[in-house]
Coordinates of C-alpha atoms in Angstrom, one line a residue:
M73 CA 2.2 17.0 -26.1
G74 CA 2.6 15.5 -30.0
D75 CA 0.4 13.0 -31.2
L76 CA 1.4 9.1 -31.3
V77 CA -0.4 6.0 -32.7
L78 CA 0.8 2.9 -30.7
R79 CA 0.4 0.5 -33.9
G80 CA -0.2 -3.2 -34.1
G81 CA -1.0 -3.5 -30.0
S82 CA -3.1 -6.5 -28.6
I83 CA -5.5 -4.8 -26.6
I84 CA -6.8 -6.2 -23.4
D85 CA -9.1 -2.8 -22.2
G86 CA -9.3 -3.3 -18.9
T87 CA -13.4 -4.3 -19.2
G88 CA -12.3 -8.2 -19.1
R89 CA -13.3 -8.8 -22.5
P90 CA -11.3 -10.5 -25.4
A91 CA -7.8 -9.4 -26.5
F92 CA -8.3 -7.6 -29.8
T93 CA -5.2 -5.9 -32.5
A94 CA -6.3 -2.3 -33.1
D95 CA -4.0 0.7 -33.4
L96 CA -4.5 2.8 -30.6
A97 CA -3.8 7.1 -31.3
V98 CA -2.7 9.1 -28.1
S99 CA -3.1 13.3 -28.7
D100 CA -3.0 16.6 -25.7
G101 CA -3.0 13.3 -23.1
R102 CA -5.7 11.0 -24.0
I103 CA -6.8 8.4 -26.2
S104 CA -8.2 9.7 -29.4
G105 CA -9.1 6.8 -31.4
I106 CA -9.0 2.5 -31.2
L107 CA -8.1 2.3 -35.1
P108 CA -8.0 -0.3 -37.2
P109 CA -4.7 -1.6 -37.8
G110 CA -2.9 -0.2 -41.1
Q111 CA -4.6 3.3 -40.9
D112 CA -2.8 6.7 -42.3
F113 CA -1.3 8.6 -39.4
S114 CA 0.2 12.0 -39.1
G115 CA 2.0 12.0 -35.8
E116 CA 5.1 10.2 -34.3
E117 CA 4.5 6.2 -34.5
L118 CA 5.3 2.7 -32.1
D119 CA 5.5 -1.0 -33.4
V120 CA 4.3 -2.4 -30.6
R121 CA 3.4 -5.4 -32.0
G122 CA 3.1 -8.5 -30.6
L123 CA 2.7 -6.4 -27.3
V124 CA -0.3 -6.2 -25.3
V125 CA -1.4 -2.2 -24.5
S126 CA -3.7 -2.2 -21.3
P127 CA -4.9 0.9 -19.0
G128 CA -1.6 1.8 -16.8
F129 CA -1.7 -0.4 -13.8
I130 CA -2.6 1.0 -10.3
D131 CA -1.1 0.4 -7.4
M132 CA -4.2 0.7 -5.0
H133 CA -1.8 0.4 -1.7
A134 CA 1.2 2.2 -1.8
H135 CA 4.0 3.5 0.8
S136 CA 5.1 6.1 -1.7
D137 CA 4.3 8.6 0.1
L138 CA 7.4 10.7 -0.1
A139 CA 8.9 8.6 -2.6
V140 CA 6.8 10.5 -5.4
L141 CA 8.2 13.7 -4.5
A142 CA 11.9 13.0 -3.4
D143 CA 12.7 10.9 -5.7
P144 CA 12.2 11.7 -9.5
E145 CA 12.6 8.5 -11.4
H146 CA 10.6 6.7 -8.7
V147 CA 12.0 3.9 -10.7
S148 CA 10.9 1.0 -9.0
K149 CA 6.9 1.5 -9.2
V150 CA 7.5 3.0 -13.1
A151 CA 9.1 0.0 -14.5
Q152 CA 6.5 -2.1 -13.1
G153 CA 3.4 -0.3 -15.2
I154 CA 2.2 1.7 -12.5
T155 CA 0.8 4.7 -13.4
L156 CA -1.8 5.6 -10.5
E157 CA -0.3 5.2 -6.7
V158 CA -2.9 5.1 -3.6
V159 CA -1.1 6.5 -0.7
G160 CA -2.5 7.9 2.9
Q161 CA -2.7 4.1 3.9
D162 CA -2.8 2.4 7.2
G163 CA -4.4 5.5 9.2
L164 CA -0.7 6.7 9.2
G165 CA 0.4 9.7 6.6
Y166 CA 2.4 12.8 6.0
A167 CA -1.5 14.7 5.5
P168 CA -3.0 16.9 7.7
V169 CA -0.4 17.0 10.0
N170 CA 0.2 20.2 12.4
D171 CA 4.2 21.3 13.0
E172 CA 3.9 18.7 16.3
V173 CA 2.6 15.3 14.3
M174 CA 4.5 16.1 10.7
A175 CA 7.4 15.7 12.8
A176 CA 5.9 12.6 15.3
T177 CA 5.1 10.7 12.0
R178 CA 8.2 11.6 10.6
E179 CA 10.0 9.5 12.9
Q180 CA 7.7 6.4 13.5
I181 CA 6.8 5.5 9.9
A182 CA 10.6 6.4 8.9
G183 CA 10.7 2.5 8.5
W184 CA 8.3 3.2 6.1
N185 CA 9.2 5.7 4.0
G186 CA 12.7 7.1 5.1
T187 CA 13.5 10.3 5.4
P188 CA 14.7 12.1 2.6
E189 CA 15.5 15.7 1.7
L190 CA 12.8 17.3 1.3
D191 CA 10.3 20.9 1.9
Y192 CA 8.1 19.6 4.5
S193 CA 6.4 22.3 5.0
W194 CA 2.5 21.2 3.7
R195 CA 0.2 20.6 6.5
S196 CA -3.0 19.7 4.5
I197 CA -4.3 17.1 2.0
A198 CA -4.6 20.1 -0.4
D199 CA -1.1 21.1 0.0
Y200 CA 0.2 18.0 -0.1
L201 CA -2.0 17.1 -3.7
A202 CA -0.3 20.7 -5.0
K203 CA 3.1 19.8 -4.6
V204 CA 2.5 16.3 -6.2
D205 CA 0.6 18.7 -8.8
E206 CA 5.0 20.2 -9.4
G207 CA 5.1 16.8 -11.4
A208 CA 5.8 12.8 -10.2
A209 CA 6.5 10.1 -12.3
A210 CA 3.1 8.8 -11.9
N211 CA 0.0 9.5 -10.8
V212 CA -1.2 10.0 -6.9
A213 CA -4.0 9.8 -5.0
V214 CA -4.1 10.1 -1.2
L215 CA -6.8 8.9 1.9
V216 CA -7.2 10.6 4.8
P217 CA -5.2 9.4 7.2
H218 CA -7.3 7.8 10.6
G219 CA -4.6 7.6 13.4
T220 CA -2.6 11.0 12.2
A221 CA -5.9 12.6 13.1
R222 CA -6.5 11.8 15.8
M223 CA -2.8 12.6 16.6
M224 CA -2.9 15.8 15.8
V225 CA -6.4 16.0 18.4
M226 CA -5.4 13.6 21.4
G227 CA -1.3 13.1 20.7
T228 CA -0.9 8.9 21.3
E229 CA -3.3 8.8 24.7
S230 CA -4.5 5.1 25.1
R231 CA -8.2 6.1 26.0
A232 CA -11.2 7.2 24.4
A233 CA -11.8 10.1 22.5
T234 CA -14.7 13.1 24.1
A235 CA -17.7 13.7 22.3
D236 CA -15.7 17.2 21.4
E237 CA -12.6 15.0 20.2
L238 CA -14.6 13.0 17.9
G239 CA -16.2 15.8 16.3
R240 CA -12.4 17.8 15.6
I241 CA -11.4 14.4 14.0
R242 CA -14.5 13.9 12.1
D243 CA -14.5 17.8 11.0
I244 CA -10.4 16.7 10.0
V245 CA -11.6 13.6 7.6
A246 CA -14.2 15.9 6.5
Q247 CA -11.6 18.4 5.7
G248 CA -9.4 16.2 3.7
L249 CA -11.8 14.7 1.5
R250 CA -13.0 18.0 0.9
D251 CA -9.2 18.7 -0.3
G252 CA -9.4 15.9 -2.8
A253 CA -8.8 12.4 -0.9
M254 CA -10.3 9.1 -1.4
G255 CA -11.2 8.2 1.4
M256 CA -10.6 7.4 5.1
S257 CA -7.4 4.8 6.2
T258 CA -7.3 3.2 9.8
G259 CA -4.3 1.4 11.3
L260 CA -5.4 -0.4 14.2
T261 CA -2.4 -1.7 14.5
Y262 CA -0.3 1.3 14.7
T263 CA -0.4 4.0 17.4
P264 CA -2.7 5.3 17.9
G265 CA -5.1 4.4 15.6
M266 CA -5.3 0.9 17.7
Y267 CA -6.5 3.0 20.8
A268 CA -9.8 4.3 18.7
S269 CA -12.8 2.1 19.5
D270 CA -15.0 0.8 16.8
E271 CA -18.0 4.2 17.7
E272 CA -15.5 6.4 16.9
L273 CA -14.3 5.0 13.7
V274 CA -18.0 4.6 12.9
H275 CA -18.0 8.6 13.6
A276 CA -15.1 9.8 11.5
L277 CA -16.5 7.6 8.7
A278 CA -20.0 9.6 9.2
A279 CA -17.3 12.7 7.1
V280 CA -17.1 9.5 4.7
K281 CA -20.1 9.3 4.1
E282 CA -21.7 12.8 4.6
I283 CA -18.9 13.7 1.5
G284 CA -18.3 10.5 -0.6
G285 CA -15.1 8.2 -0.8
Y286 CA -14.2 5.5 0.5
Y287 CA -13.5 3.3 4.2
C288 CA -10.0 1.7 4.1
P289 CA -8.7 -0.2 7.5
H290 CA -5.6 -1.9 8.1
H291 CA -7.8 -3.9 11.2
R292 CA -7.3 -5.1 14.1
N293 CA -6.1 -8.6 14.0
Y294 CA -4.6 -10.7 11.1
G295 CA -3.3 -13.9 13.2
A296 CA -5.3 -15.4 16.0
D297 CA -8.7 -13.8 15.3
V298 CA -8.0 -13.3 11.4
V299 CA -11.6 -14.0 10.7
E300 CA -13.2 -12.0 13.6
G301 CA -10.5 -8.9 12.6
Y302 CA -12.7 -9.6 9.1
Q303 CA -15.7 -9.4 10.1
A304 CA -15.3 -6.1 12.2
C305 CA -14.2 -4.2 9.1
L306 CA -17.6 -4.5 7.6
K307 CA -19.8 -4.5 11.1
I308 CA -18.2 -1.2 10.8
A309 CA -18.6 0.1 6.8
G310 CA -22.3 -1.0 7.2
A311 CA -22.7 0.4 10.6
A312 CA -21.4 3.6 8.9
G313 CA -23.5 3.2 5.1
V314 CA -20.2 3.4 3.7
P315 CA -18.1 1.6 1.2
L316 CA -15.7 -0.6 1.9
H317 CA -11.7 -1.7 0.7
L318 CA -9.9 -4.6 2.4
A319 CA -6.4 -2.9 2.6
H320 CA -3.6 -5.8 1.8
C321 CA -5.9 -8.9 2.4
H322 CA -4.2 -11.5 3.8
V323 CA -5.0 -14.3 5.9
N324 CA -1.6 -14.9 7.4
F325 CA 1.0 -17.3 9.6
P326 CA 0.9 -21.1 10.1
Q327 CA -2.6 -21.7 12.2
N328 CA -4.6 -20.0 9.5
K329 CA -3.6 -22.1 6.6
G330 CA -6.7 -22.6 4.7
R331 CA -8.8 -20.5 6.7
A332 CA -9.4 -17.2 3.9
V333 CA -12.3 -19.5 2.3
E334 CA -13.8 -18.1 5.7
V335 CA -12.8 -14.4 5.4
L336 CA -14.4 -14.8 1.8
A337 CA -17.6 -16.2 2.8
A338 CA -18.0 -13.4 5.0
I339 CA -17.4 -11.1 2.7
D340 CA -18.9 -12.6 0.3
E341 CA -22.3 -12.4 2.9
A342 CA -21.7 -8.7 3.0
M343 CA -21.4 -8.1 -0.6
G344 CA -25.0 -10.6 -0.7
A345 CA -26.5 -8.3 1.7
G346 CA -25.1 -4.9 -0.3
L347 CA -22.6 -3.5 1.1
D348 CA -20.0 -2.3 -1.3
V349 CA -16.1 -4.3 -1.0
T350 CA -13.0 -4.6 -2.5
L351 CA -10.0 -5.9 -1.6
D352 CA -6.7 -6.1 -2.4
S353 CA -3.3 -8.1 -1.9
Y354 CA 0.4 -8.6 -3.0
P355 CA 1.5 -12.2 -4.6
Y356 CA 3.8 -12.5 -1.8
L357 CA 3.9 -14.7 1.3
A358 CA 5.9 -12.2 3.4
G359 CA 4.7 -9.1 5.0
A360 CA 6.4 -5.9 5.8
T361 CA 6.7 -3.2 8.2
Y362 CA 8.4 -1.1 10.7
L363 CA 9.9 -3.2 13.5
A364 CA 8.2 -1.4 16.1
A365 CA 4.8 -2.5 15.5
L366 CA 5.3 -5.8 16.6
L367 CA 5.8 -4.2 20.3
P368 CA 2.7 -4.5 22.0
S369 CA 0.1 -1.5 21.5
W370 CA 0.8 0.1 25.3
V371 CA 4.3 0.0 24.9
H372 CA 3.8 2.8 22.4
E373 CA 1.7 5.2 24.5
G374 CA 3.3 8.3 24.6
G375 CA 5.4 8.3 21.5
K376 CA 9.1 8.0 21.2
D377 CA 10.4 9.0 24.4
A378 CA 8.0 7.0 26.3
M379 CA 9.1 4.1 24.2
G380 CA 12.8 4.5 25.3
Q381 CA 12.4 4.6 29.3
R382 CA 10.3 1.4 29.1
L383 CA 12.6 -0.6 27.2
A384 CA 14.9 0.8 29.4
D385 CA 13.7 -1.2 32.6
P386 CA 14.2 -4.8 33.1
T387 CA 11.1 -5.2 35.1
V388 CA 9.1 -3.6 31.9
R389 CA 11.6 -5.2 29.0
Q390 CA 10.5 -8.4 30.6
R391 CA 6.9 -8.0 30.2
I392 CA 7.1 -7.2 27.4
L393 CA 8.6 -10.3 25.9
R394 CA 6.3 -12.2 28.0
E395 CA 3.6 -10.7 25.5
I396 CA 5.3 -11.4 22.8
E397 CA 6.9 -14.6 22.9
V398 CA 4.5 -17.1 25.3
E399 CA 0.9 -15.1 25.2
G400 CA 0.9 -13.8 21.9
S401 CA 1.0 -9.6 21.8
D402 CA -1.6 -7.3 19.9
G403 CA 1.4 -6.1 17.8
H404 CA 2.0 -9.6 16.4
H405 CA -1.7 -10.5 16.1
G406 CA -1.9 -12.4 19.7
V407 CA 0.4 -15.3 18.1
P408 CA 3.2 -16.2 19.9
M409 CA 6.1 -15.2 18.1
D410 CA 8.8 -17.1 16.3
W411 CA 12.1 -15.2 16.0
T412 CA 12.5 -16.9 12.8
T413 CA 10.3 -15.4 10.0
I414 CA 11.3 -11.8 11.2
V415 CA 14.2 -10.5 8.8
I416 CA 15.5 -7.2 10.0
A417 CA 14.8 -5.3 6.2
S418 CA 16.6 -1.8 6.8
T419 CA 17.9 0.7 10.0
Q420 CA 18.1 4.1 9.8
R421 CA 21.3 4.3 11.5
T422 CA 24.5 3.3 9.7
D423 CA 26.0 1.4 12.0
N424 CA 23.4 -1.0 12.7
A425 CA 23.5 -2.4 9.2
W426 CA 25.5 -5.6 10.3
A427 CA 21.6 -6.6 11.4
V428 CA 19.7 -6.6 8.1
G429 CA 18.7 -9.5 6.3
K430 CA 19.0 -11.8 9.0
T431 CA 16.4 -12.7 10.8
V432 CA 16.3 -12.3 14.7
T433 CA 17.1 -15.6 15.4
E434 CA 20.5 -14.9 13.7
M435 CA 21.1 -11.6 14.5
A436 CA 20.6 -13.0 18.4
G437 CA 23.7 -15.9 17.8
E438 CA 25.9 -13.0 16.5
R439 CA 26.0 -11.2 19.3
G440 CA 25.3 -13.6 22.2
A441 CA 21.7 -12.7 23.3
S442 CA 18.6 -14.1 23.2
A443 CA 15.9 -12.8 20.3
G444 CA 13.9 -11.1 22.3
A445 CA 16.8 -8.9 23.7
A446 CA 18.0 -8.5 20.5
F447 CA 15.0 -7.4 19.2
L448 CA 14.5 -4.9 22.3
D449 CA 18.1 -3.7 21.8
L450 CA 18.4 -3.0 18.3
L451 CA 14.9 -1.4 18.4
V452 CA 16.5 1.2 20.6
A453 CA 19.7 1.2 18.9
D454 CA 18.2 2.4 15.5
D455 CA 16.1 4.6 17.4
F456 CA 13.2 2.9 16.6
G457 CA 13.5 3.4 13.3
A458 CA 14.6 -0.2 12.0
G459 CA 12.0 -2.0 9.3
C460 CA 11.1 -6.0 8.5
L461 CA 9.8 -8.3 6.8
V462 CA 7.7 -10.8 8.0
Q463 CA 7.6 -14.9 7.1
V464 CA 4.1 -16.0 8.1
G465 CA 1.9 -16.4 4.5
N466 CA 0.1 -19.3 2.9
E467 CA 0.3 -19.6 -0.6
E468 CA -3.5 -21.1 -1.0
N469 CA -4.8 -18.8 0.9
V470 CA -2.7 -16.1 -1.3
Q471 CA -4.4 -17.2 -4.2
A472 CA -8.0 -17.7 -3.1
V473 CA -7.7 -13.9 -2.3
M474 CA -6.2 -13.6 -5.4
R475 CA -9.3 -15.1 -7.2
H476 CA -12.1 -13.4 -5.3
R477 CA -14.6 -11.1 -7.5
A478 CA -13.9 -8.2 -5.4
H479 CA -9.9 -8.1 -5.7
T480 CA -7.5 -6.2 -6.5
V481 CA -4.0 -5.2 -6.5
G482 CA -1.4 -3.3 -4.1
S483 CA 2.0 -3.8 -3.5
D484 CA 2.3 -2.3 0.1
G485 CA 5.5 -1.5 -1.5
I486 CA 8.5 -0.3 1.2
L487 CA 11.2 1.4 -0.8
V488 CA 13.6 2.3 1.4
G489 CA 16.8 0.1 3.5
D490 CA 19.1 -2.0 1.6
R491 CA 17.0 -5.2 1.7
P492 CA 13.4 -4.1 1.1
H493 CA 10.6 -6.7 0.8
P494 CA 10.8 -7.1 -3.4
R495 CA 6.7 -6.2 -3.7
G496 CA 8.1 -2.7 -4.2
W497 CA 9.4 -3.7 -7.2
G498 CA 8.0 -6.6 -8.7
T499 CA 3.8 -6.4 -7.9
F500 CA 2.4 -6.2 -10.7
P501 CA 5.4 -8.1 -13.0
R502 CA 4.6 -11.2 -10.8
F503 CA 1.3 -11.5 -10.2
L504 CA 1.3 -11.4 -14.6
G505 CA 3.3 -13.7 -14.8
H506 CA 4.5 -16.1 -11.9
Y507 CA 0.6 -16.0 -11.0
V508 CA -0.8 -15.9 -14.0
R509 CA 0.7 -17.0 -16.7
E510 CA 3.0 -19.8 -14.8
L511 CA 0.1 -20.5 -12.6
G512 CA -3.0 -20.1 -14.9
V513 CA -5.3 -18.4 -11.6
M514 CA -6.8 -15.9 -14.2
S515 CA -7.1 -14.9 -17.5
L516 CA -4.6 -12.2 -18.5
E517 CA -8.2 -10.5 -19.5
E518 CA -9.0 -10.9 -16.0
A519 CA -5.8 -10.6 -14.8
V520 CA -5.8 -6.8 -16.1
L521 CA -8.9 -6.2 -15.3
H522 CA -8.2 -6.6 -11.1
A523 CA -5.5 -4.2 -11.8
T524 CA -6.7 -0.9 -13.7
S525 CA -10.9 -1.0 -13.9
R526 CA -11.8 -2.3 -11.1
P527 CA -9.5 0.0 -8.5
A528 CA -10.7 2.5 -11.0
R529 CA -13.8 2.6 -10.3
R530 CA -13.1 2.3 -7.1
L531 CA -11.8 5.0 -6.9
G532 CA -14.7 6.8 -8.6
L533 CA -12.8 7.7 -11.8
A534 CA -14.8 7.0 -14.9
D535 CA -12.0 8.4 -17.8
R536 CA -9.2 5.7 -16.0
G537 CA -8.9 2.5 -15.6
V538 CA -9.8 1.3 -19.5
V539 CA -8.6 1.8 -23.0
K540 CA -11.7 3.8 -24.3
V541 CA -11.5 6.9 -26.5
G542 CA -11.4 9.9 -24.5
N543 CA -9.7 9.2 -21.7
W544 CA -6.3 9.7 -19.9
A545 CA -3.5 7.8 -22.0
D546 CA -2.2 5.5 -18.6
L547 CA -1.1 2.6 -20.4
V548 CA 1.5 -0.3 -20.3
V549 CA 3.3 -2.7 -23.4
F550 CA 3.9 -5.7 -22.0
D551 CA 5.3 -8.7 -23.8
A552 CA 2.8 -11.4 -22.0
Q553 CA 5.1 -14.2 -22.9
A554 CA 8.2 -12.8 -21.2
V555 CA 6.1 -10.1 -18.0
G556 CA 7.7 -11.1 -14.5
S557 CA 9.6 -10.2 -11.4
R558 CA 13.0 -10.6 -11.0
A559 CA 13.6 -9.0 -7.4
T560 CA 13.9 -11.5 -4.3
Y561 CA 14.0 -11.4 -1.5
D562 CA 17.7 -11.6 -1.4
N563 CA 18.3 -9.5 -3.9
P564 CA 15.1 -6.7 -4.3
K565 CA 16.5 -4.1 -5.7
V566 CA 15.9 -5.8 -9.6
L567 CA 14.0 -3.9 -12.2
P568 CA 10.7 -6.3 -14.0
D569 CA 11.2 -8.0 -17.2
G570 CA 8.8 -7.6 -19.9
I571 CA 8.3 -3.8 -19.6
H572 CA 8.2 -1.8 -23.0
H573 CA 6.6 0.7 -22.7
V574 CA 5.0 2.6 -19.9
F575 CA 2.8 6.5 -20.3
V576 CA 1.1 8.9 -17.7
N577 CA -1.3 10.6 -19.2
G578 CA -0.3 10.4 -22.6
E579 CA 3.9 11.0 -21.8
A580 CA 6.4 8.1 -21.9
T581 CA 7.7 7.4 -18.4
I582 CA 9.5 4.3 -19.3
R583 CA 10.4 3.8 -23.4
Q584 CA 12.2 1.0 -24.7
G585 CA 12.2 -0.8 -21.1
T586 CA 14.3 2.8 -20.0
R587 CA 12.9 5.1 -17.5
T588 CA 12.9 8.8 -19.7
S589 CA 13.2 11.6 -17.8
A590 CA 9.6 12.4 -17.9
K591 CA 7.0 14.1 -14.2
P592 CA 4.2 13.5 -15.8
G593 CA 2.3 12.5 -13.4
R594 CA -0.4 14.8 -10.9
A595 CA -2.2 14.7 -8.4
V596 CA -5.9 12.5 -8.7
R597 CA -8.4 13.9 -6.7
R598 CA -11.8 12.2 -5.2
I599 CA -14.6 13.3 -7.7
Q600 CA -17.0 15.5 -5.7
K601 CA -20.7 14.7 -4.7

């Protein structure tokens, strides 16, 4: 790897300090000098005058678990300036697993990750990270998914864990942490994490307290009981004595307009009492998940075959739709369903592609069925693999969360399907362009801090996230006046404007706005205590 100097850029170093002009030298994958402009240099020179040079962006909530292995280009993320992604989110992932759980997980979260052709022979976190080390477009860190660990011990049973099972779940989490995972994630509206008590989570988090890392929950309620849902996360982390990172910290649904201040007040109170808290959010109003996640939790018990049997029973179907449409099921955060807010983003069977891009209401109209019946029928017809957008966000809440002193950026990007959420292609450029430059939500220097050094600190990475001599040369060069997303809900797979160069471990993945063939990304492991 040759030496390189970036000439004359405006350096925003990730600490929040004002920008300054300097030449930046890179050698052997690391930043080797921050120099006054114009000094002699023997290596390659890249003129970046008029552009910003910042640390690479860290995506604190990524669903690229398979994409980083299956797609060498991975241009949706690389072109945004992302140099590190954190996977294993929402309590569900592809390691640690056994044979049975690998097969079940691939089916369950196909709506997040698809089913690419891969050698799925890895089973442990260590094995997965070793696969990443063979070469990837970006660096990758991973969390131990609690739901997957629970599935290895208990399957998808809806019951409390026994003392022996609690110990086995904790041991699986502990081994994942020793293998290099950054912490433990939960998915408390997804099978089987939704069946775990708070006490079970605290027990599993004993491994995090002992070995290191942080707790990253997708919590139980983002709707009818949103404040209580966040308070429960704070309480669990406090009881376990571990740092907390709140995943996709959004306050959604029309009835929660303006209530982000209540959530943030609870976070501030916990931080004031000594709890170490960070959070991430994406700069969009819509959410996204797999379509079956909207079902009540009891429907999921026993796995896909049991779900299919329930949906084939007319009496059970009536019960399901009553809970979803009238009562507000836990799968929809206790809020009665408005089918006009659910948009089909992907299907795994090509004969169901007609539904993509339509709301459930529109889909039902075309089929001459009720919306609820059309929803259940599509689930069955697509073997529970469809994905969806959920249009329930509030702009003032998004901006309030974004301004918080604990905020980082996470795309929550789902990259599969014909009409996925545009956040998979546009999160970081939209944050910098629309919210920072156009709306002035914060200064550019502060925004870069949110996307770089603050997440690096949460991950315990002293040598990333800041432009500093000796740090890894994960760098983004962008035009502050042009950076922005062109991805939309109707046309999501569009690359952003204004990102000129991206370097991962000192090697260019984007050069002059074009993806190179390089795969310099490697596994980033938690530093052991």
